[in-house]
PDB file of C-alpha atoms and ligand atoms in Angstrom:
ATOM      1  CA  MET A 154     -21.338 -10.059  -5.263  1.00 64.00           C
ATOM      2  CA  GLN A 155     -18.957  -9.532  -2.368  1.00 89.00           C
ATOM      3  CA  LEU A 156     -17.227  -6.143  -2.298  1.00 97.00           C
ATOM      4  CA  PRO A 157     -13.507  -6.255  -3.110  1.00 98.00           C
ATOM      5  CA  THR A 158     -11.305  -5.742  -0.073  1.00 98.00           C
ATOM      6  CA  VAL A 159      -8.668  -3.053  -0.468  1.00 98.00           C
ATOM      7  CA  SER A 160      -5.806  -3.179   1.993  1.00 98.00           C
ATOM      8  CA  LEU A 161      -4.258   0.205   2.740  1.00 99.00           C
ATOM      9  CA  ILE A 162      -0.644  -0.455   3.774  1.00 99.00           C
ATOM     10  CA  VAL A 163       0.968   2.290   5.868  1.00 98.00           C
ATOM     11  CA  ALA A 164       4.746   2.159   5.358  1.00 98.00           C
ATOM     12  CA  SER A 165       6.110   4.655   7.890  1.00 98.00           C
ATOM     13  CA  THR A 166       6.677   3.209  11.352  1.00 98.00           C
ATOM     14  CA  ARG A 167       7.886   6.389  13.044  1.00 98.00           C
ATOM     15  CA  THR A 168       6.333   7.401  16.356  1.00 97.00           C
ATOM     16  CA  ARG A 169       5.783  10.918  15.067  1.00 97.00           C
ATOM     17  CA  ARG A 170       5.102  10.657  11.384  1.00 98.00           C
ATOM     18  CA  PHE A 171       3.608  12.692   8.585  1.00 98.00           C
ATOM     19  CA  ALA A 172       1.803   9.538   7.417  1.00 98.00           C
ATOM     20  CA  ASP A 173      -0.981  10.098   9.947  1.00 98.00           C
ATOM     21  CA  LEU A 174      -2.333  13.094   8.006  1.00 98.00           C
ATOM     22  CA  PRO A 175      -2.811  11.314   4.651  1.00 98.00           C
ATOM     23  CA  LEU A 176      -3.869   8.178   6.539  1.00 98.00           C
ATOM     24  CA  ALA A 177      -6.822  10.051   8.076  1.00 98.00           C
ATOM     25  CA  TRP A 178      -7.746  11.459   4.647  1.00 98.00           C
ATOM     26  CA  LEU A 179      -7.532   8.049   2.950  1.00 98.00           C
ATOM     27  CA  ARG A 180      -9.514   6.340   5.694  1.00 98.00           C
ATOM     28  CA  GLU A 181     -12.258   8.900   5.237  1.00 98.00           C
ATOM     29  CA  ARG A 182     -12.364   8.983   1.423  1.00 98.00           C
ATOM     30  CA  LEU A 183     -11.808   5.299   0.749  1.00 98.00           C
ATOM     31  CA  GLY A 184     -14.025   4.340   3.663  1.00 98.00           C
ATOM     32  CA  ALA A 185     -16.863   6.367   2.118  1.00 98.00           C
ATOM     33  CA  ARG A 186     -16.800   4.406  -1.159  1.00 98.00           C
ATOM     34  CA  ALA A 187     -19.649   1.948  -1.614  1.00 98.00           C
ATOM     35  CA  ASP A 188     -17.698  -0.217  -4.068  1.00 98.00           C
ATOM     36  CA  LEU A 189     -14.933  -1.470  -1.754  1.00 98.00           C
ATOM     37  CA  SER A 190     -14.328  -2.711   1.734  1.00 98.00           C
ATOM     38  CA  LEU A 191     -11.337  -0.997   3.369  1.00 98.00           C
ATOM     39  CA  ASP A 192      -8.810  -2.696   5.599  1.00 98.00           C
ATOM     40  CA  VAL A 193      -5.814  -0.835   7.051  1.00 98.00           C
ATOM     41  CA  LEU A 194      -2.498  -2.618   7.557  1.00 98.00           C
ATOM     42  CA  ASP A 195      -0.350  -0.200   9.523  1.00 98.00           C
ATOM     43  CA  LEU A 196       3.221  -1.498   9.733  1.00 98.00           C
ATOM     44  CA  ARG A 197       3.750   0.475  12.936  1.00 98.00           C
ATOM     45  CA  GLU A 198       0.992  -1.551  14.589  1.00 98.00           C
ATOM     46  CA  HIS A 199       2.199  -4.811  13.038  1.00 97.00           C
ATOM     47  CA  PRO A 200       5.992  -4.892  13.390  1.00 96.00           C
ATOM     48  CA  LEU A 201       7.478  -7.864  11.552  1.00 97.00           C
ATOM     49  CA  PRO A 202      10.826  -9.409  12.482  1.00 96.00           C
ATOM     50  CA  PHE A 203      13.407  -9.189   9.702  1.00 96.00           C
ATOM     51  CA  PHE A 204      12.837 -11.933   7.168  1.00 95.00           C
ATOM     52  CA  ASP A 205      14.577 -15.126   8.329  1.00 94.00           C
ATOM     53  CA  GLN A 206      13.113 -18.034   6.368  1.00 92.00           C
ATOM     54  CA  PRO A 207      15.239 -20.802   4.854  1.00 92.00           C
ATOM     55  CA  LYS A 208      13.519 -20.501   1.455  1.00 94.00           C
ATOM     56  CA  PRO A 209      12.003 -17.658  -0.574  1.00 95.00           C
ATOM     57  CA  PRO A 210       8.263 -17.300   0.174  1.00 96.00           C
ATOM     58  CA  ALA A 211       7.557 -17.874  -3.549  1.00 95.00           C
ATOM     59  CA  TRP A 212       8.738 -21.487  -3.117  1.00 94.00           C
ATOM     60  CA  ASN A 213       7.567 -22.014   0.433  1.00 91.00           C
ATOM     61  CA  ARG A 214       4.058 -20.627   0.430  1.00 92.00           C
ATOM     62  CA  ARG A 215       2.438 -19.448   3.650  1.00 94.00           C
ATOM     63  CA  ALA A 216       5.173 -21.044   5.773  1.00 94.00           C
ATOM     64  CA  TYR A 217       4.982 -18.441   8.509  1.00 95.00           C
ATOM     65  CA  ALA A 218       7.833 -18.342  11.011  1.00 93.00           C
ATOM     66  CA  ASN A 219       5.931 -16.672  13.842  1.00 95.00           C
ATOM     67  CA  GLU A 220       2.563 -15.307  14.904  1.00 96.00           C
ATOM     68  CA  ALA A 221       3.329 -11.781  13.647  1.00 97.00           C
ATOM     69  CA  GLU A 222       3.922 -13.115  10.117  1.00 97.00           C
ATOM     70  CA  ALA A 223       0.830 -15.313  10.285  1.00 97.00           C
ATOM     71  CA  THR A 224      -1.385 -12.375  11.332  1.00 98.00           C
ATOM     72  CA  VAL A 225      -0.083 -10.106   8.586  1.00 98.00           C
ATOM     73  CA  GLY A 226      -0.162 -12.972   6.061  1.00 98.00           C
ATOM     74  CA  ARG A 227      -3.841 -13.615   6.754  1.00 98.00           C
ATOM     75  CA  SER A 228      -4.610  -9.933   6.396  1.00 98.00           C
ATOM     76  CA  LEU A 229      -2.784  -9.737   3.022  1.00 98.00           C
ATOM     77  CA  ASP A 230      -4.457 -12.940   1.851  1.00 97.00           C
ATOM     78  CA  ALA A 231      -7.894 -11.439   2.466  1.00 97.00           C
ATOM     79  CA  ALA A 232      -7.135  -8.446   0.218  1.00 98.00           C
ATOM     80  CA  ASP A 233      -8.117  -8.192  -3.451  1.00 98.00           C
ATOM     81  CA  GLY A 234      -5.894  -5.150  -4.001  1.00 98.00           C
ATOM     82  CA  PHE A 235      -3.499  -2.834  -2.197  1.00 99.00           C
ATOM     83  CA  ILE A 236      -2.906   0.865  -1.826  1.00 99.00           C
ATOM     84  CA  VAL A 237       0.472   1.663  -0.294  1.00 99.00           C
ATOM     85  CA  LEU A 238       0.863   4.935   1.567  1.00 99.00           C
ATOM     86  CA  THR A 239       4.588   5.439   1.208  1.00 98.00           C
ATOM     87  CA  ASN A 240       7.175   7.805   2.599  1.00 98.00           C
ATOM     88  CA  GLU A 241      10.475   8.418   0.770  1.00 98.00           C
ATOM     89  CA  TYR A 242      13.767   7.938   2.609  1.00 98.00           C
ATOM     90  CA  ASN A 243      17.004   8.635   0.711  1.00 98.00           C
ATOM     91  CA  HIS A 244      15.215   8.393  -2.618  1.00 98.00           C
ATOM     92  CA  GLY A 245      13.892   4.940  -1.772  1.00 98.00           C
ATOM     93  CA  TYR A 246      11.058   3.445   0.230  1.00 98.00           C
ATOM     94  CA  SER A 247      11.182   2.315   3.848  1.00 97.00           C
ATOM     95  CA  ALA A 248      13.022  -0.760   5.141  1.00 98.00           C
ATOM     96  CA  ALA A 249       9.858  -1.879   6.956  1.00 98.00           C
ATOM     97  CA  LEU A 250       7.992  -1.925   3.658  1.00 98.00           C
ATOM     98  CA  LYS A 251      10.753  -3.920   1.896  1.00 98.00           C
ATOM     99  CA  ASN A 252      10.716  -6.422   4.739  1.00 98.00           C
ATOM    100  CA  LEU A 253       6.952  -6.832   4.277  1.00 98.00           C
ATOM    101  CA  LEU A 254       7.320  -7.310   0.522  1.00 98.00           C
ATOM    102  CA  ASP A 255      10.110  -9.891   0.976  1.00 98.00           C
ATOM    103  CA  THR A 256       8.311 -11.869   3.683  1.00 98.00           C
ATOM    104  CA  PHE A 257       5.283 -12.785   1.544  1.00 98.00           C
ATOM    105  CA  PHE A 258       4.618 -13.771  -2.053  1.00 98.00           C
ATOM    106  CA  VAL A 259       1.420 -15.644  -2.853  1.00 97.00           C
ATOM    107  CA  GLU A 260      -0.460 -13.207  -0.598  1.00 98.00           C
ATOM    108  CA  PHE A 261       0.433 -10.451  -3.115  1.00 98.00           C
ATOM    109  CA  GLN A 262       0.496 -12.440  -6.354  1.00 98.00           C
ATOM    110  CA  HIS A 263      -2.011 -11.686  -9.146  1.00 98.00           C
ATOM    111  CA  LYS A 264      -3.405  -8.651  -7.312  1.00 98.00           C
ATOM    112  CA  PRO A 265      -3.310  -4.931  -8.212  1.00 98.00           C
ATOM    113  CA  ILE A 266      -1.354  -2.307  -6.280  1.00 99.00           C
ATOM    114  CA  GLY A 267      -1.554   1.497  -6.282  1.00 99.00           C
ATOM    115  CA  PHE A 268       0.508   4.128  -4.491  1.00 99.00           C
ATOM    116  CA  VAL A 269       0.024   7.320  -2.512  1.00 99.00           C
ATOM    117  CA  GLY A 270       3.413   8.921  -1.906  1.00 98.00           C
ATOM    118  CA  TYR A 271       4.670  11.998  -0.134  1.00 98.00           C
ATOM    119  CA  GLY A 272       7.967  13.867  -0.109  1.00 98.00           C
ATOM    120  CA  ASN A 273       9.709  16.684  -1.941  1.00 98.00           C
ATOM    121  CA  VAL A 274       8.599  15.210  -5.280  1.00 98.00           C
ATOM    122  CA  GLY A 275       5.573  13.385  -3.942  1.00 98.00           C
ATOM    123  CA  GLY A 276       7.390  10.145  -3.145  1.00 98.00           C
ATOM    124  CA  SER A 277       7.866   9.571  -6.910  1.00 98.00           C
ATOM    125  CA  ARG A 278      11.285   7.986  -6.586  1.00 98.00           C
ATOM    126  CA  ALA A 279      10.105   5.531  -3.948  1.00 98.00           C
ATOM    127  CA  ILE A 280       7.008   4.702  -6.006  1.00 98.00           C
ATOM    128  CA  GLU A 281       8.950   4.011  -9.212  1.00 98.00           C
ATOM    129  CA  GLN A 282      11.164   1.574  -7.278  1.00 98.00           C
ATOM    130  CA  LEU A 283       8.089  -0.066  -5.770  1.00 98.00           C
ATOM    131  CA  ARG A 284       6.678  -0.692  -9.261  1.00 98.00           C
ATOM    132  CA  LEU A 285       9.741  -2.833 -10.076  1.00 98.00           C
ATOM    133  CA  VAL A 286       9.297  -4.858  -6.898  1.00 98.00           C
ATOM    134  CA  ALA A 287       5.566  -5.254  -7.618  1.00 98.00           C
ATOM    135  CA  ALA A 288       6.399  -6.737 -11.033  1.00 98.00           C
ATOM    136  CA  GLU A 289       8.618  -9.359  -9.371  1.00 98.00           C
ATOM    137  CA  LEU A 290       5.788 -10.190  -6.959  1.00 98.00           C
ATOM    138  CA  ASP A 291       3.629 -10.866 -10.039  1.00 98.00           C
ATOM    139  CA  MET A 292       1.346  -7.918  -9.309  1.00 98.00           C
ATOM    140  CA  VAL A 293      -0.252  -5.276 -11.508  1.00 98.00           C
ATOM    141  CA  SER A 294       0.788  -1.739 -10.572  1.00 98.00           C
ATOM    142  CA  VAL A 295      -1.890   0.702 -11.672  1.00 98.00           C
ATOM    143  CA  ARG A 296      -0.876   3.636 -13.850  1.00 98.00           C
ATOM    144  CA  THR A 297      -2.103   6.541 -11.736  1.00 98.00           C
ATOM    145  CA  SER A 298      -0.565   7.325  -8.370  1.00 98.00           C
ATOM    146  CA  VAL A 299      -1.208  10.126  -5.885  1.00 99.00           C
ATOM    147  CA  HIS A 300       1.673  12.457  -5.029  1.00 98.00           C
ATOM    148  CA  ILE A 301       1.668  14.791  -2.027  1.00 98.00           C
ATOM    149  CA  LEU A 302       4.423  17.301  -2.809  1.00 98.00           C
ATOM    150  CA  GLY A 303       6.790  18.983  -0.334  1.00 98.00           C
ATOM    151  CA  HIS A 304       4.934  22.311  -0.329  1.00 98.00           C
ATOM    152  CA  GLN A 305       1.620  20.497   0.197  1.00 98.00           C
ATOM    153  CA  MET A 306       3.140  18.553   3.123  1.00 98.00           C
ATOM    154  CA  ARG A 307       4.155  21.851   4.708  1.00 98.00           C
ATOM    155  CA  GLN A 308       0.714  23.349   4.139  1.00 98.00           C
ATOM    156  CA  LEU A 309      -0.985  20.298   5.660  1.00 98.00           C
ATOM    157  CA  ALA A 310       1.305  20.316   8.694  1.00 98.00           C
ATOM    158  CA  GLU A 311       1.459  24.063   9.322  1.00 98.00           C
ATOM    159  CA  HIS A 312      -1.996  25.258   8.252  1.00 98.00           C
ATOM    160  CA  PRO A 313      -4.542  22.726   9.458  1.00 97.00           C
ATOM    161  CA  ASP A 314      -7.423  25.072   8.529  1.00 97.00           C
ATOM    162  CA  THR A 315      -6.508  24.799   4.822  1.00 96.00           C
ATOM    163  CA  ARG A 316      -6.053  21.021   4.710  1.00 98.00           C
ATOM    164  CA  GLU A 317      -9.316  20.444   2.895  1.00 98.00           C
ATOM    165  CA  THR A 318      -8.110  22.532  -0.078  1.00 98.00           C
ATOM    166  CA  VAL A 319      -5.079  20.256  -0.475  1.00 98.00           C
ATOM    167  CA  TRP A 320      -7.166  17.101  -0.222  1.00 98.00           C
ATOM    168  CA  GLU A 321      -9.675  18.432  -2.759  1.00 98.00           C
ATOM    169  CA  GLY A 322      -6.859  19.021  -5.233  1.00 98.00           C
ATOM    170  CA  LEU A 323      -5.619  15.443  -4.797  1.00 98.00           C
ATOM    171  CA  GLU A 324      -9.049  13.852  -4.894  1.00 98.00           C
ATOM    172  CA  PRO A 325      -9.373  13.356  -8.703  1.00 98.00           C
ATOM    173  CA  ARG A 326      -6.168  11.311  -8.856  1.00 98.00           C
ATOM    174  CA  LEU A 327      -7.198   9.262  -5.842  1.00 98.00           C
ATOM    175  CA  GLU A 328     -10.529   8.516  -7.545  1.00 98.00           C
ATOM    176  CA  LEU A 329      -8.857   7.607 -10.837  1.00 98.00           C
ATOM    177  CA  MET A 330      -6.313   5.371  -9.128  1.00 98.00           C
ATOM    178  CA  THR A 331      -8.935   3.634  -6.986  1.00 99.00           C
ATOM    179  CA  ASP A 332     -11.297   3.106  -9.934  1.00 98.00           C
ATOM    180  CA  ASP A 333      -8.470   1.499 -11.902  1.00 98.00           C
ATOM    181  CA  LEU A 334      -7.391  -0.600  -8.916  1.00 98.00           C
ATOM    182  CA  LEU A 335     -10.957  -1.874  -8.508  1.00 98.00           C
ATOM    183  CA  TRP A 336     -11.213  -2.705 -12.218  1.00 98.00           C
ATOM    184  CA  TRP A 337      -8.216  -5.006 -11.808  1.00 98.00           C
ATOM    185  CA  ALA A 338      -9.341  -6.304  -8.410  1.00 98.00           C
ATOM    186  CA  ASN A 339     -12.729  -7.327  -9.799  1.00 98.00           C
ATOM    187  CA  ALA A 340     -11.202  -8.829 -12.937  1.00 98.00           C
ATOM    188  CA  LEU A 341      -8.545 -10.867 -11.138  1.00 98.00           C
ATOM    189  CA  ALA A 342     -10.523 -12.221  -8.145  1.00 96.00           C
ATOM    190  CA  PRO A 343     -12.435 -14.883 -10.167  1.00 95.00           C
ATOM    191  CA  ALA A 344      -9.221 -15.948 -11.934  1.00 95.00           C
ATOM    192  CA  ARG A 345      -7.478 -16.430  -8.570  1.00 94.00           C
ATOM    193  CA  GLU A 346     -10.422 -18.481  -7.308  1.00 89.00           C
ATOM    194  CA  GLU A 347     -10.129 -20.719 -10.368  1.00 85.00           C
ATOM    195  CA  ASP A 348      -6.407 -21.222  -9.661  1.00 82.00           C
ATOM    196  CA  ASP A 349      -7.170 -22.117  -6.009  1.00 77.00           C
ATOM    197  CA  ALA A 350      -9.832 -24.607  -7.106  1.00 76.00           C
ATOM    198  CA  LEU A 351      -7.396 -26.288  -9.516  1.00 72.00           C
ATOM    199  CA  ALA A 352      -4.669 -26.414  -6.840  1.00 72.00           C
ATOM    200  CA  SER A 353      -6.917 -27.953  -4.184  1.00 64.00           C
TER     201      SER A 353
HETATM  202  C1  LIG B 229      16.170   9.229   6.852  1.00 96.68           C
HETATM  203  C2  LIG B 229      15.343  10.189   6.052  1.00 96.68           C
HETATM  204  C3  LIG B 229      15.567  10.332   4.704  1.00 96.68           C
HETATM  205  C4  LIG B 229      14.767  11.166   3.923  1.00 96.68           C
HETATM  206  N1  LIG B 229      14.954  11.224   2.590  1.00 96.68           N
HETATM  207  C5  LIG B 229      14.039  11.862   1.819  1.00 96.68           C
HETATM  208  C6  LIG B 229      14.098  11.749   0.400  1.00 96.68           C
HETATM  209  O1  LIG B 229      14.952  11.092  -0.166  1.00 96.68           O
HETATM  210  N2  LIG B 229      13.151  12.392  -0.316  1.00 96.68           N
HETATM  211  C7  LIG B 229      12.154  13.129   0.257  1.00 96.68           C
HETATM  212  O2  LIG B 229      11.316  13.666  -0.451  1.00 96.68           O
HETATM  213  N3  LIG B 229      12.105  13.275   1.612  1.00 96.68           N
HETATM  214  C8  LIG B 229      13.005  12.649   2.379  1.00 96.68           C
HETATM  215  N4  LIG B 229      12.942  12.744   3.748  1.00 96.68           N
HETATM  216  C9  LIG B 229      11.942  13.619   4.352  1.00 96.68           C
HETATM  217  C10 LIG B 229      10.599  12.879   4.483  1.00 96.68           C
HETATM  218  O3  LIG B 229       9.854  13.075   3.305  1.00 96.68           O
HETATM  219  C11 LIG B 229       9.832  13.406   5.693  1.00 96.68           C
HETATM  220  O4  LIG B 229      10.623  13.299   6.870  1.00 96.68           O
HETATM  221  C12 LIG B 229       8.528  12.655   5.913  1.00 96.68           C
HETATM  222  O5  LIG B 229       7.853  13.248   6.990  1.00 96.68           O
HETATM  223  C13 LIG B 229       8.776  11.176   6.189  1.00 96.68           C
HETATM  224  O6  LIG B 229       7.588  10.492   6.350  1.00 96.68           O
HETATM  225  P1  LIG B 229       7.068   9.998   7.797  1.00 96.68           P
HETATM  226  O7  LIG B 229       7.118  11.207   8.713  1.00 96.68           O
HETATM  227  O8  LIG B 229       5.645   9.565   7.550  1.00 96.68           O
HETATM  228  O9  LIG B 229       7.960   8.901   8.247  1.00 96.68           O
HETATM  229  C14 LIG B 229      13.746  11.924   4.548  1.00 96.68           C
HETATM  230  C15 LIG B 229      13.542  11.792   5.930  1.00 96.68           C
HETATM  231  C16 LIG B 229      14.306  10.919   6.671  1.00 96.68           C
HETATM  232  C17 LIG B 229      14.016  10.768   8.142  1.00 96.68           C
END
């Protein structure tokens, strides 16, 4: 059986961003798993124009307005599940991430999504908002999320020699979240294939 593809979406687009530290950790840990194939969708590397379609993507499936949308759309389509690495701005998630979520629909539909957040309270407020959006996109948001708290962010940034201790502490939740995400990814992939076969 083909390994499920997990797309790791990086939400922060800042030139100098904290996201790069957890991104390196996630690349390493998720990349080492034998039960998934990892793909990284970094929104800084794939800037999308602000959504400007005449109809909602849920009605007008895969009607990409430009090459940037088509490239990202194909990458999302190939995923069986998503892990979003999210920052928290003003108790919400980033505008770039909302633009991504609004620009596509069927590419997300009937797939699981999990969250790794960072901020004073581990990006919790952004993540809880993202769960509501995921429900509207007809996705399953997995119960466990990973939260990198403010004091851990400081430790990671200011004391590089102790980074491994922080990552080790977060590892069990990452494992739990990923295991759950893969359970859903493996369960839903055949059902999506059946839908595609009926539609074609
Ligand atoms: C505009 C702005 C708003 C912010 N609001 C929050 C917030 O509501 N909660 C929080 O925990 N951190 C907040 N922060 C601090 C971020 O957690 C911190 O800057 C983090 O590094 C942002 O992620 P990034 O560097 O990967 O973009 C905010 C930062 C910015 C720039």
